[in-house]
PDB file of C-alpha atoms in Angstrom:
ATOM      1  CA  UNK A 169    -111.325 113.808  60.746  1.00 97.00           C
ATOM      2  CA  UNK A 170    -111.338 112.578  57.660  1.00 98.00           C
ATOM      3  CA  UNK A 171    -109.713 113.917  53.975  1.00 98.00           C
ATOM      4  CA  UNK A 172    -113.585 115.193  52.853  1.00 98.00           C
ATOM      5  CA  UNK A 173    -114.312 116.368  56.371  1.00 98.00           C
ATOM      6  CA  UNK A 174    -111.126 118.417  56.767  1.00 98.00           C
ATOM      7  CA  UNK A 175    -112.166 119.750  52.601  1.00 97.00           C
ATOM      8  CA  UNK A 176    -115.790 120.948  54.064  1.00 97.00           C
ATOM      9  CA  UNK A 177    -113.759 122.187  57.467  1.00 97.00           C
ATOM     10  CA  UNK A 178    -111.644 124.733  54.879  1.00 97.00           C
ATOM     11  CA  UNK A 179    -114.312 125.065  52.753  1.00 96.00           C
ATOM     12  CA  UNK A 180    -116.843 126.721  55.561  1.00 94.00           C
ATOM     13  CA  UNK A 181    -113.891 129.645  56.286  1.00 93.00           C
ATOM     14  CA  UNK A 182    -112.703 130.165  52.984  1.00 90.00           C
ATOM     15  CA  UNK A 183    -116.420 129.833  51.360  1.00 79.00           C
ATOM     16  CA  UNK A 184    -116.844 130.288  47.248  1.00 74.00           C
ATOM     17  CA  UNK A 185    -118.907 128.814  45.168  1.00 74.00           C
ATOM     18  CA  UNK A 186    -122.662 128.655  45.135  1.00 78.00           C
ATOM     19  CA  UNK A 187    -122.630 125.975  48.636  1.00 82.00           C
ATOM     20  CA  UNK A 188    -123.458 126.832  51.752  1.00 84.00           C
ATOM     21  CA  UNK A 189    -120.179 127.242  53.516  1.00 79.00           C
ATOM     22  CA  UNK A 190    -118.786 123.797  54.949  1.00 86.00           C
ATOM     23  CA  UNK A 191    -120.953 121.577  52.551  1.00 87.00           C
ATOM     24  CA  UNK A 192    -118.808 121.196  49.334  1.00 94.00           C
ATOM     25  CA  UNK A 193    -117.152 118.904  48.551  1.00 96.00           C
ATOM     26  CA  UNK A 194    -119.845 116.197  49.437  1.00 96.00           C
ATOM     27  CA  UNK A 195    -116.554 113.897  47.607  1.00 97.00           C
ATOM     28  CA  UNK A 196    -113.138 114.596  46.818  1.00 98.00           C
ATOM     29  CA  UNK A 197    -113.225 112.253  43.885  1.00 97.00           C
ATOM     30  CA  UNK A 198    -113.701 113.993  40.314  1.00 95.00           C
ATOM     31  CA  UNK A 199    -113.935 117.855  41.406  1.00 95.00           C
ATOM     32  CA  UNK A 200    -113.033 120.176  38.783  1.00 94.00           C
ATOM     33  CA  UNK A 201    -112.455 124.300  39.115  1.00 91.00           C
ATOM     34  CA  UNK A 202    -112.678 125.527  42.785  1.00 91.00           C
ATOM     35  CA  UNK A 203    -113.669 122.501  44.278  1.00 94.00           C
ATOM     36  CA  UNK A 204    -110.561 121.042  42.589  1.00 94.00           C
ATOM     37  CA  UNK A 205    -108.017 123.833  44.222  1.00 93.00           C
ATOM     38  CA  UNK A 206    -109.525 123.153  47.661  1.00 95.00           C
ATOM     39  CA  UNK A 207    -109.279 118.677  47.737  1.00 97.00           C
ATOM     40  CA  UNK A 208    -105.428 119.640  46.128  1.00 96.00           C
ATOM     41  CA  UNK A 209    -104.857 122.542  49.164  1.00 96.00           C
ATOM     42  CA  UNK A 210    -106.201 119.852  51.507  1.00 98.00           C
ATOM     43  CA  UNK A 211    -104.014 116.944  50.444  1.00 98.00           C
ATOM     44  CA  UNK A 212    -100.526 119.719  49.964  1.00 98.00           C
ATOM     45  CA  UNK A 213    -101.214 120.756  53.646  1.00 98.00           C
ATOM     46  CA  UNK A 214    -101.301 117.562  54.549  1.00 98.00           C
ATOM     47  CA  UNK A 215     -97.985 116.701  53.406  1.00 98.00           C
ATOM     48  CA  UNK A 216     -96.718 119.971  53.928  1.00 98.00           C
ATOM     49  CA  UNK A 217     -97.013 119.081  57.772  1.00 98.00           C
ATOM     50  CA  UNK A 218     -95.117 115.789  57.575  1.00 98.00           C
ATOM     51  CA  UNK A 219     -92.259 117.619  55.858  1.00 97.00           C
ATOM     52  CA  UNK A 220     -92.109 120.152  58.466  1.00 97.00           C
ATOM     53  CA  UNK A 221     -90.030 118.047  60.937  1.00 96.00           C
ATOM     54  CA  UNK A 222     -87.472 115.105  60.457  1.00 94.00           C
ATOM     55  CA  UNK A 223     -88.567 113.494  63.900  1.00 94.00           C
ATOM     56  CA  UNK A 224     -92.323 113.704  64.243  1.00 97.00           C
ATOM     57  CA  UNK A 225     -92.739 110.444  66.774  1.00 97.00           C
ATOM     58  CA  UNK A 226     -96.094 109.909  64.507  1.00 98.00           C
ATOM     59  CA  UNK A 227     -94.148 109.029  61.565  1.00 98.00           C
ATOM     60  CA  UNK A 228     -91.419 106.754  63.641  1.00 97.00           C
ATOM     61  CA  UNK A 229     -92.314 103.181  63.654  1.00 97.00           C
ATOM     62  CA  UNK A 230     -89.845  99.909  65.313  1.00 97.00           C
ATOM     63  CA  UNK A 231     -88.810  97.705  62.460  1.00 97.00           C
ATOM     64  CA  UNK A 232     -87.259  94.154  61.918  1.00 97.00           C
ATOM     65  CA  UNK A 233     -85.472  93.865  58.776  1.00 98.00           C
ATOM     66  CA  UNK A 234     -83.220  91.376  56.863  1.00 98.00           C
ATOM     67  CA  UNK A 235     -79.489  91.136  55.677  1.00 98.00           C
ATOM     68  CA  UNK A 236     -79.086  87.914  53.754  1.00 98.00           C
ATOM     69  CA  UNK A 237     -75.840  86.253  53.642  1.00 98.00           C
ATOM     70  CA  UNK A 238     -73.508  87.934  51.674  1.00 98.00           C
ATOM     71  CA  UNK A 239     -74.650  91.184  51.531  1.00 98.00           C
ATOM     72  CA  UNK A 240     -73.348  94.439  52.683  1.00 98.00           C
ATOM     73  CA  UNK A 241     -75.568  97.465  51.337  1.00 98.00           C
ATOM     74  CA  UNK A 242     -79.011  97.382  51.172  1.00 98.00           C
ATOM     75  CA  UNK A 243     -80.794 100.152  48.923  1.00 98.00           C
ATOM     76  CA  UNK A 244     -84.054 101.884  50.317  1.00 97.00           C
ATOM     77  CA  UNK A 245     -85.595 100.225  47.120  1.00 97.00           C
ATOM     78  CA  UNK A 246     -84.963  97.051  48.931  1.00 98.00           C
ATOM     79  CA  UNK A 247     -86.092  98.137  52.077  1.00 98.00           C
ATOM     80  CA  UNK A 248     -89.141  99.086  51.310  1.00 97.00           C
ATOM     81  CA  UNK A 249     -89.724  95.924  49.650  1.00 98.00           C
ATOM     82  CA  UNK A 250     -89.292  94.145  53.525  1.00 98.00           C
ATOM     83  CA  UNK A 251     -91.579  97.534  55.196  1.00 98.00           C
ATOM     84  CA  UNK A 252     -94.073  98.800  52.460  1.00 96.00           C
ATOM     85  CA  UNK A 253     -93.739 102.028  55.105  1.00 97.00           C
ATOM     86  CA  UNK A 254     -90.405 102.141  54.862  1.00 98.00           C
ATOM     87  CA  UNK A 255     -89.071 105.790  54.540  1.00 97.00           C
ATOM     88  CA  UNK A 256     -85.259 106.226  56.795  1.00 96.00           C
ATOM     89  CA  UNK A 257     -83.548 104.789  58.928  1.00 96.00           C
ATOM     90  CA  UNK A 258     -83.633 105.603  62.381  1.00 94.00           C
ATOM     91  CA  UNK A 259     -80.672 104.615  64.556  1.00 93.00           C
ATOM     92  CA  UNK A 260     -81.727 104.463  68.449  1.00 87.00           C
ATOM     93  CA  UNK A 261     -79.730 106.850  70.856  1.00 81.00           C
ATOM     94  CA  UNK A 262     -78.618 106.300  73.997  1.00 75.00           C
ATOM     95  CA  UNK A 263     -76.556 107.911  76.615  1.00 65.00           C
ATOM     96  CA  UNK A 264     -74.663 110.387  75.679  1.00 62.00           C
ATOM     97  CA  UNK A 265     -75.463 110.307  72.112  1.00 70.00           C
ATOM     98  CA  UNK A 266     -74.170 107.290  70.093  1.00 84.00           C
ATOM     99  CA  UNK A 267     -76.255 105.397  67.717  1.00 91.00           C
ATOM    100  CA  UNK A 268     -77.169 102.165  67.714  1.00 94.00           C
ATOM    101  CA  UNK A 269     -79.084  99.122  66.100  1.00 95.00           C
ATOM    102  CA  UNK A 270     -79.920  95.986  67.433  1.00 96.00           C
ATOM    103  CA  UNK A 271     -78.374  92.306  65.095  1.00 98.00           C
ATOM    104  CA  UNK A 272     -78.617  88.864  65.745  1.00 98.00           C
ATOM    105  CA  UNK A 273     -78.186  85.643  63.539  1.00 98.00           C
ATOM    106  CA  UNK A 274     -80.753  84.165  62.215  1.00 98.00           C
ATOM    107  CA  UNK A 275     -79.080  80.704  63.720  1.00 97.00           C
ATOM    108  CA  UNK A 276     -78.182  81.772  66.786  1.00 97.00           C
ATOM    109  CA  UNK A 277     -82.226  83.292  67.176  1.00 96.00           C
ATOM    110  CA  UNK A 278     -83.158  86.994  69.118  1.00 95.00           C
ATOM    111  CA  UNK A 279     -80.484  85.747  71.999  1.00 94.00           C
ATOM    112  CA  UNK A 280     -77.267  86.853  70.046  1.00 94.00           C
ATOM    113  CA  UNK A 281     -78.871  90.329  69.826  1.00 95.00           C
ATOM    114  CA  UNK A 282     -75.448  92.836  70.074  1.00 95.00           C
ATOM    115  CA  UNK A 283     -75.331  96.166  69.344  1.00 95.00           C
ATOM    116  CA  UNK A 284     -73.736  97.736  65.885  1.00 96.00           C
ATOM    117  CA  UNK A 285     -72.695 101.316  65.866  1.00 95.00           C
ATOM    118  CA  UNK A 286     -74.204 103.551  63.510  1.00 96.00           C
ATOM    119  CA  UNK A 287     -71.699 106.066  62.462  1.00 95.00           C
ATOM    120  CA  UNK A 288     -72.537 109.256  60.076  1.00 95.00           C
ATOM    121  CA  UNK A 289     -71.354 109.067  56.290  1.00 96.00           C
ATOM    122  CA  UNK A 290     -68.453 111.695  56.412  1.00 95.00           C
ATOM    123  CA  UNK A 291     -66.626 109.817  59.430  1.00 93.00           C
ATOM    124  CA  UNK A 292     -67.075 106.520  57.496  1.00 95.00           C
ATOM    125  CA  UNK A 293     -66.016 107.076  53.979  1.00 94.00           C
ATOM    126  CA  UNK A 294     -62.585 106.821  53.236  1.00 92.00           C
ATOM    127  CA  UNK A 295     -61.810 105.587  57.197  1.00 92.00           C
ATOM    128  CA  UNK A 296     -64.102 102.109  57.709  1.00 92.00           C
ATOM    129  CA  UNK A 297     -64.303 101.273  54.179  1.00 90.00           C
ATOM    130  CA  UNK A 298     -60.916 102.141  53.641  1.00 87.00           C
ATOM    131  CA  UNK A 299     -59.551  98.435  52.852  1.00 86.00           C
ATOM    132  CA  UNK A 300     -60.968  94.995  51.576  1.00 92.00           C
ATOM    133  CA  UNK A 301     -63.808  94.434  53.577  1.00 95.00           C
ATOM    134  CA  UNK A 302     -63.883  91.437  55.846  1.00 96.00           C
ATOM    135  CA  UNK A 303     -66.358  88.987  55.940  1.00 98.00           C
ATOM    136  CA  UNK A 304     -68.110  88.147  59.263  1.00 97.00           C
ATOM    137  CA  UNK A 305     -70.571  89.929  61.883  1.00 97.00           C
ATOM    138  CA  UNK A 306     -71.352  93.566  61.013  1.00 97.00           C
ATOM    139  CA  UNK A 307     -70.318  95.746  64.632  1.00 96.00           C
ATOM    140  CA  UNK A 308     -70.968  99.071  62.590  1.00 97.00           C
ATOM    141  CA  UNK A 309     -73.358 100.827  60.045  1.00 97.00           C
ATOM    142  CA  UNK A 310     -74.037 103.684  57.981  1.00 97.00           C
ATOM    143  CA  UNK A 311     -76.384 105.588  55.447  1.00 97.00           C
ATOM    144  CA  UNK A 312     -75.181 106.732  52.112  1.00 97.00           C
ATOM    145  CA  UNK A 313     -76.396 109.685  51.048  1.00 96.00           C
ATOM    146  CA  UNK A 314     -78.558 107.843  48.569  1.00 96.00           C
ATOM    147  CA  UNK A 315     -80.398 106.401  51.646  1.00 96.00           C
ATOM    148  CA  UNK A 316     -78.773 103.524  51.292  1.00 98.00           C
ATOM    149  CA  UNK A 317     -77.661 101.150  54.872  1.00 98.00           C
ATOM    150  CA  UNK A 318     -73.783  99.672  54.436  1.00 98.00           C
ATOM    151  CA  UNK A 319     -72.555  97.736  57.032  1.00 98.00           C
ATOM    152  CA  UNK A 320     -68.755  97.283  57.556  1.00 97.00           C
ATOM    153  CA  UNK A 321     -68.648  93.361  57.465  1.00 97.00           C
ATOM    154  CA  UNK A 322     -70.231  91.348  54.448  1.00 98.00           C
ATOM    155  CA  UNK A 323     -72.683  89.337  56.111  1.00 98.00           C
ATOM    156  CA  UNK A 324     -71.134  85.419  56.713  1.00 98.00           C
ATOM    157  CA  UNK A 325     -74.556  84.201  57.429  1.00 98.00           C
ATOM    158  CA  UNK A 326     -78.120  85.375  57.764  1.00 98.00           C
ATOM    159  CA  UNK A 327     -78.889  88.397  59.719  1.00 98.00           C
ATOM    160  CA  UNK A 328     -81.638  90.403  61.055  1.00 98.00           C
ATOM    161  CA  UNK A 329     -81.594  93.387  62.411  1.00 98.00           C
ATOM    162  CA  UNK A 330     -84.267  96.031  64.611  1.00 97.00           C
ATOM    163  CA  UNK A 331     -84.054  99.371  64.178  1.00 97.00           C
ATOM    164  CA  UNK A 332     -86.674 102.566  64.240  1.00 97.00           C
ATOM    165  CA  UNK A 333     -87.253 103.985  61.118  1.00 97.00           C
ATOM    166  CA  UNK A 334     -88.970 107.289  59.306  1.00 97.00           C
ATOM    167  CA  UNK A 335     -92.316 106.321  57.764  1.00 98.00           C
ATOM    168  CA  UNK A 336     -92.586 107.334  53.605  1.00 97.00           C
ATOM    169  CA  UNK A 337     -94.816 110.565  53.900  1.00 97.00           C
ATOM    170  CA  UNK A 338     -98.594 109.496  53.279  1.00 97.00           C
ATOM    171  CA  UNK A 339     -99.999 111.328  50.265  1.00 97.00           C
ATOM    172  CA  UNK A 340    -103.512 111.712  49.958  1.00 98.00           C
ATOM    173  CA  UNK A 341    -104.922 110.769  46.009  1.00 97.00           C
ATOM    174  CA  UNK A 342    -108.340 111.800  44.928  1.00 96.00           C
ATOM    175  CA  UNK A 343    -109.196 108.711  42.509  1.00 95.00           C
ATOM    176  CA  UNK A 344    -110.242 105.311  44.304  1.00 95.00           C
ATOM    177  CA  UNK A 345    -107.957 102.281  43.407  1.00 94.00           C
ATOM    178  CA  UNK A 346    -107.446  98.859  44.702  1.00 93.00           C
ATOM    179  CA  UNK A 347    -104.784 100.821  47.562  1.00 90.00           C
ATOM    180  CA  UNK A 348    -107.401 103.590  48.169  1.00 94.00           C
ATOM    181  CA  UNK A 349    -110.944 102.654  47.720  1.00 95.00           C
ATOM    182  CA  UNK A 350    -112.635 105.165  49.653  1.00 97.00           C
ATOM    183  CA  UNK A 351    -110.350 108.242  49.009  1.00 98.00           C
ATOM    184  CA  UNK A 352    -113.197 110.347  50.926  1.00 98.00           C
ATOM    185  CA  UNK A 353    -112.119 108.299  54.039  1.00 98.00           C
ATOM    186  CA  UNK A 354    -108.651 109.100  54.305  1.00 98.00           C
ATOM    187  CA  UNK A 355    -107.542 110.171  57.858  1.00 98.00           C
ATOM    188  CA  UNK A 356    -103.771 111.363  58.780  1.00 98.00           C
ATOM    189  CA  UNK A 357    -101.828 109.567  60.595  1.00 98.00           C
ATOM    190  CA  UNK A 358    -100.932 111.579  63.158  1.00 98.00           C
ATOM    191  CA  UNK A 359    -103.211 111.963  67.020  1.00 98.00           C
ATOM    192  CA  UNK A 360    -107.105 113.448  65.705  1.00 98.00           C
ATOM    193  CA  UNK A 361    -107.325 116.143  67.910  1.00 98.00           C
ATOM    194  CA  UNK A 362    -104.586 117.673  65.991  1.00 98.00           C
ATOM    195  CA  UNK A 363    -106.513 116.988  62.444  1.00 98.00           C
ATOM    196  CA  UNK A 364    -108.010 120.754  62.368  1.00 98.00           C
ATOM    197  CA  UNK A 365    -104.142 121.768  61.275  1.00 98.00           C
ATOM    198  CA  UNK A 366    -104.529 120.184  58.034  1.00 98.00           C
ATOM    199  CA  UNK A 367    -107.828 122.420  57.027  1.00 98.00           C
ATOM    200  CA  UNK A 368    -105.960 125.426  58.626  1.00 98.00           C
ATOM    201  CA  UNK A 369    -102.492 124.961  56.740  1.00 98.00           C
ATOM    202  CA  UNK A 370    -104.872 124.790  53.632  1.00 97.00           C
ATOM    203  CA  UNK A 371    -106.581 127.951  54.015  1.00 96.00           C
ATOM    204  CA  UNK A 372    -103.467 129.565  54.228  1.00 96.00           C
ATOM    205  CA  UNK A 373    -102.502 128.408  51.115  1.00 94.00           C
ATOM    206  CA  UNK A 374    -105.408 129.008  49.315  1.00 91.00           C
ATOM    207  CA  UNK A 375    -104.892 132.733  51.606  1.00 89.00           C
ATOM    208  CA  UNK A 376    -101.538 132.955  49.879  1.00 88.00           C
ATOM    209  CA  UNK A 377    -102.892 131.874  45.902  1.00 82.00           C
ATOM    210  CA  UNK A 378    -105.725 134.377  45.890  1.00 81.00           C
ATOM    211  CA  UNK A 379    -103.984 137.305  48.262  1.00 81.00           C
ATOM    212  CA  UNK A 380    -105.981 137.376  50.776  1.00 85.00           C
ATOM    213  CA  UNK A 381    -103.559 138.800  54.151  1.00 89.00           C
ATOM    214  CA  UNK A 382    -106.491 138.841  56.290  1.00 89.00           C
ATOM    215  CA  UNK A 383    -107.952 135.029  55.855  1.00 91.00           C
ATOM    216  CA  UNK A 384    -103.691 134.369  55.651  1.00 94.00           C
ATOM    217  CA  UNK A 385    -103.755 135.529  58.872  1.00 95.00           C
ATOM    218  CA  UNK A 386    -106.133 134.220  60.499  1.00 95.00           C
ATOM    219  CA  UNK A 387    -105.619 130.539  59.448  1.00 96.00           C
ATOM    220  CA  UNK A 388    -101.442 131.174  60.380  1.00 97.00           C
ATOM    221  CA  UNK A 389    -102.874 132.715  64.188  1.00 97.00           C
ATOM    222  CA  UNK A 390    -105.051 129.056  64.698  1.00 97.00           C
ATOM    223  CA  UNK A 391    -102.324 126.967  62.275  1.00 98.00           C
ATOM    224  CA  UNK A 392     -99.951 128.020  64.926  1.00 98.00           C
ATOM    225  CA  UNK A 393    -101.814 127.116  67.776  1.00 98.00           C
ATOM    226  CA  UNK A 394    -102.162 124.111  67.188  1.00 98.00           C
ATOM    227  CA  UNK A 395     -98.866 123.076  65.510  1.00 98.00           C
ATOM    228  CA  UNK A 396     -97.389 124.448  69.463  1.00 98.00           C
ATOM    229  CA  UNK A 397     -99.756 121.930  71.111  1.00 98.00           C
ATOM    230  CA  UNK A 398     -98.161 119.147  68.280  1.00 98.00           C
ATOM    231  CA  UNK A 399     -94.566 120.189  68.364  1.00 97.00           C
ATOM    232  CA  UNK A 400     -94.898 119.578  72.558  1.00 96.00           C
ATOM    233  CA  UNK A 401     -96.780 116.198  72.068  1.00 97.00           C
ATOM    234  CA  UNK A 402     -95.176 114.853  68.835  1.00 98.00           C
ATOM    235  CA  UNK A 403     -91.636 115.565  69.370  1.00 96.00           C
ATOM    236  CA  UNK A 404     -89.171 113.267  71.232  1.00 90.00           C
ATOM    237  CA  UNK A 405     -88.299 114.232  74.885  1.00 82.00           C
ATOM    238  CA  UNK A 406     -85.079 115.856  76.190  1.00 72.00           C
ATOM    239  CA  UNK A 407     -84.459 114.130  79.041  1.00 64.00           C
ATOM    240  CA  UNK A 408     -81.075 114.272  81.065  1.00 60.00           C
ATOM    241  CA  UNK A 409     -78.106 111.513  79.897  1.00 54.00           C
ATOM    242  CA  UNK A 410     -78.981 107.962  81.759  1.00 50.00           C
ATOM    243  CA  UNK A 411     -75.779 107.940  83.033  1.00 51.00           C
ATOM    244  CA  UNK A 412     -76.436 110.802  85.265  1.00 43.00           C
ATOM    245  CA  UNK A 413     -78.297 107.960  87.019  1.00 42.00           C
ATOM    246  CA  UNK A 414     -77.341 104.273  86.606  1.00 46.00           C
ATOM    247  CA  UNK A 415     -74.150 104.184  84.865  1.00 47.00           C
ATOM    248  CA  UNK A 416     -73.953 104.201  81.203  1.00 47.00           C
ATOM    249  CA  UNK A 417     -73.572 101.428  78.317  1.00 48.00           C
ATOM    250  CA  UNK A 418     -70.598 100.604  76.351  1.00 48.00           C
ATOM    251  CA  UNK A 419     -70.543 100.430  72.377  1.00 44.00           C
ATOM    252  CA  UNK A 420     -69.743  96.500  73.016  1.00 44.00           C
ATOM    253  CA  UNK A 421     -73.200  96.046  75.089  1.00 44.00           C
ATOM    254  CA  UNK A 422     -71.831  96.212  78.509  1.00 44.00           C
ATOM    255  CA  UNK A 423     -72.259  98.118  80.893  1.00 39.00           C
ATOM    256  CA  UNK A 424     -69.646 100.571  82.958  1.00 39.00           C
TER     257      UNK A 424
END
């Protein structure tokens, strides 16, 4: 569904105005007054629902990115200037729960791929970066709490490295620009038979502005149902440790 069908979805349960319900807006562009809430209620729920999980597999993507000679830390300003998308970092798990990404040099081509361990900020600082840092092939990472990545090693050639990472959340606008020019036609990103959540999440809000318990309710009862069916589709799998069944792999790229 798109942004003005999910508006006209929200529109026919909450009704108001002088429209037949489910016909306004016929465009999200330029509304003003009531019309106005309901495009804004819209485009909150919609981000609303990307904030309300840190691993939604709809807003994971598999990304190739660059460390140039030389460097060492590498802002999220800069990474989103190599991903436009670019939100977080994503290490890969394996096993029994390390964290990985994936490096090779740019000279040596996708065949020197080796592992680099991604540990968390408060076992890193004051431990790895400790001393003068060396110069050679990164073997470990981390993320700043500023979002930025630092490596342990400054690079002593031309890297790149694959990694998942979060996707920025997707904001809907209602003015057309050279980005947007069909604001009516946004769509979320996420499967479409979950769209209806979007319209549903609205109404509650609007529920919530104008104190309304029983439309409140109602939208939360079918906001709920679906966001179940989402949470079991669009979260990742818990699935036993791989060792349980061929062995496990070392943080050196082996295997034991």
């Amino acid at each position: 569904m798109t942004y003005l069908e999910l508006c006209q979805f929200a529109h026919r349960y909450i009704g108001g105005g002088n429209e037949l319900p489910g016909t306004a807006p016929t465009t999200v562009i330029g509304q003003v007054g009531y019309l106005f809430e309901l495009v804004k209620s819209v485009a909150d729920a919609y981000r609303s629902i990307q904030n309300n999980r840190d691993d939604w597999l709809f807003m994971q993507k598999q990304g190739t990115f660059a460390l140039a000679s030389g460097g060492r830390v590498i802002t999220q300003a800069a990474m989103v200037v190599q991903v436009a998308d670019y939100g977080d970092l994503r290490p890969d798990l394996y096993g029994a729960g390390y964290r990985f990404m994936q490096m090779y040099a740019n000279a040596s081509g996708v065949g020197s791929n080796a592992p680099v361990l991604y540990l968390p900020y408060q076992q890193w600082r004051g431990t790895i970066d400790q001393n003068t840092i060396p110069t050679g092939r990164a073997n470990m990472v981390t993320i700043q709490p500023n979002r930025s990545i630092e490596f342990n090693y400054i690079a002593d050639q031309d890297y790149t490295f694959l990694c998942d990472y979060k996707v920025k959340i997707d904001s809907w606008v209602q003015t057309a620009s050279g980005s947007v020019p069909a604001p009516d036609a946004q769509t979320p990103i996420f499967p479409e038979r979950f769209h209806e959540v979007v319209a549903w999440r609205a109404i509650m809000l609007w529920g919530g502005s104008v104190e309304d318990p029983g439309k409140y309710q109602f939208a939360r009862d079918e906001y709920n149902r679906i966001m179940t069916a989402m949470y079991n589709d669009q979260i990742p799998e818990n699935l036993p440790y791989l060792e349980a069944f061929d062995g496990g792999r070392n943080t050196v790229g082996g295997w034991y």
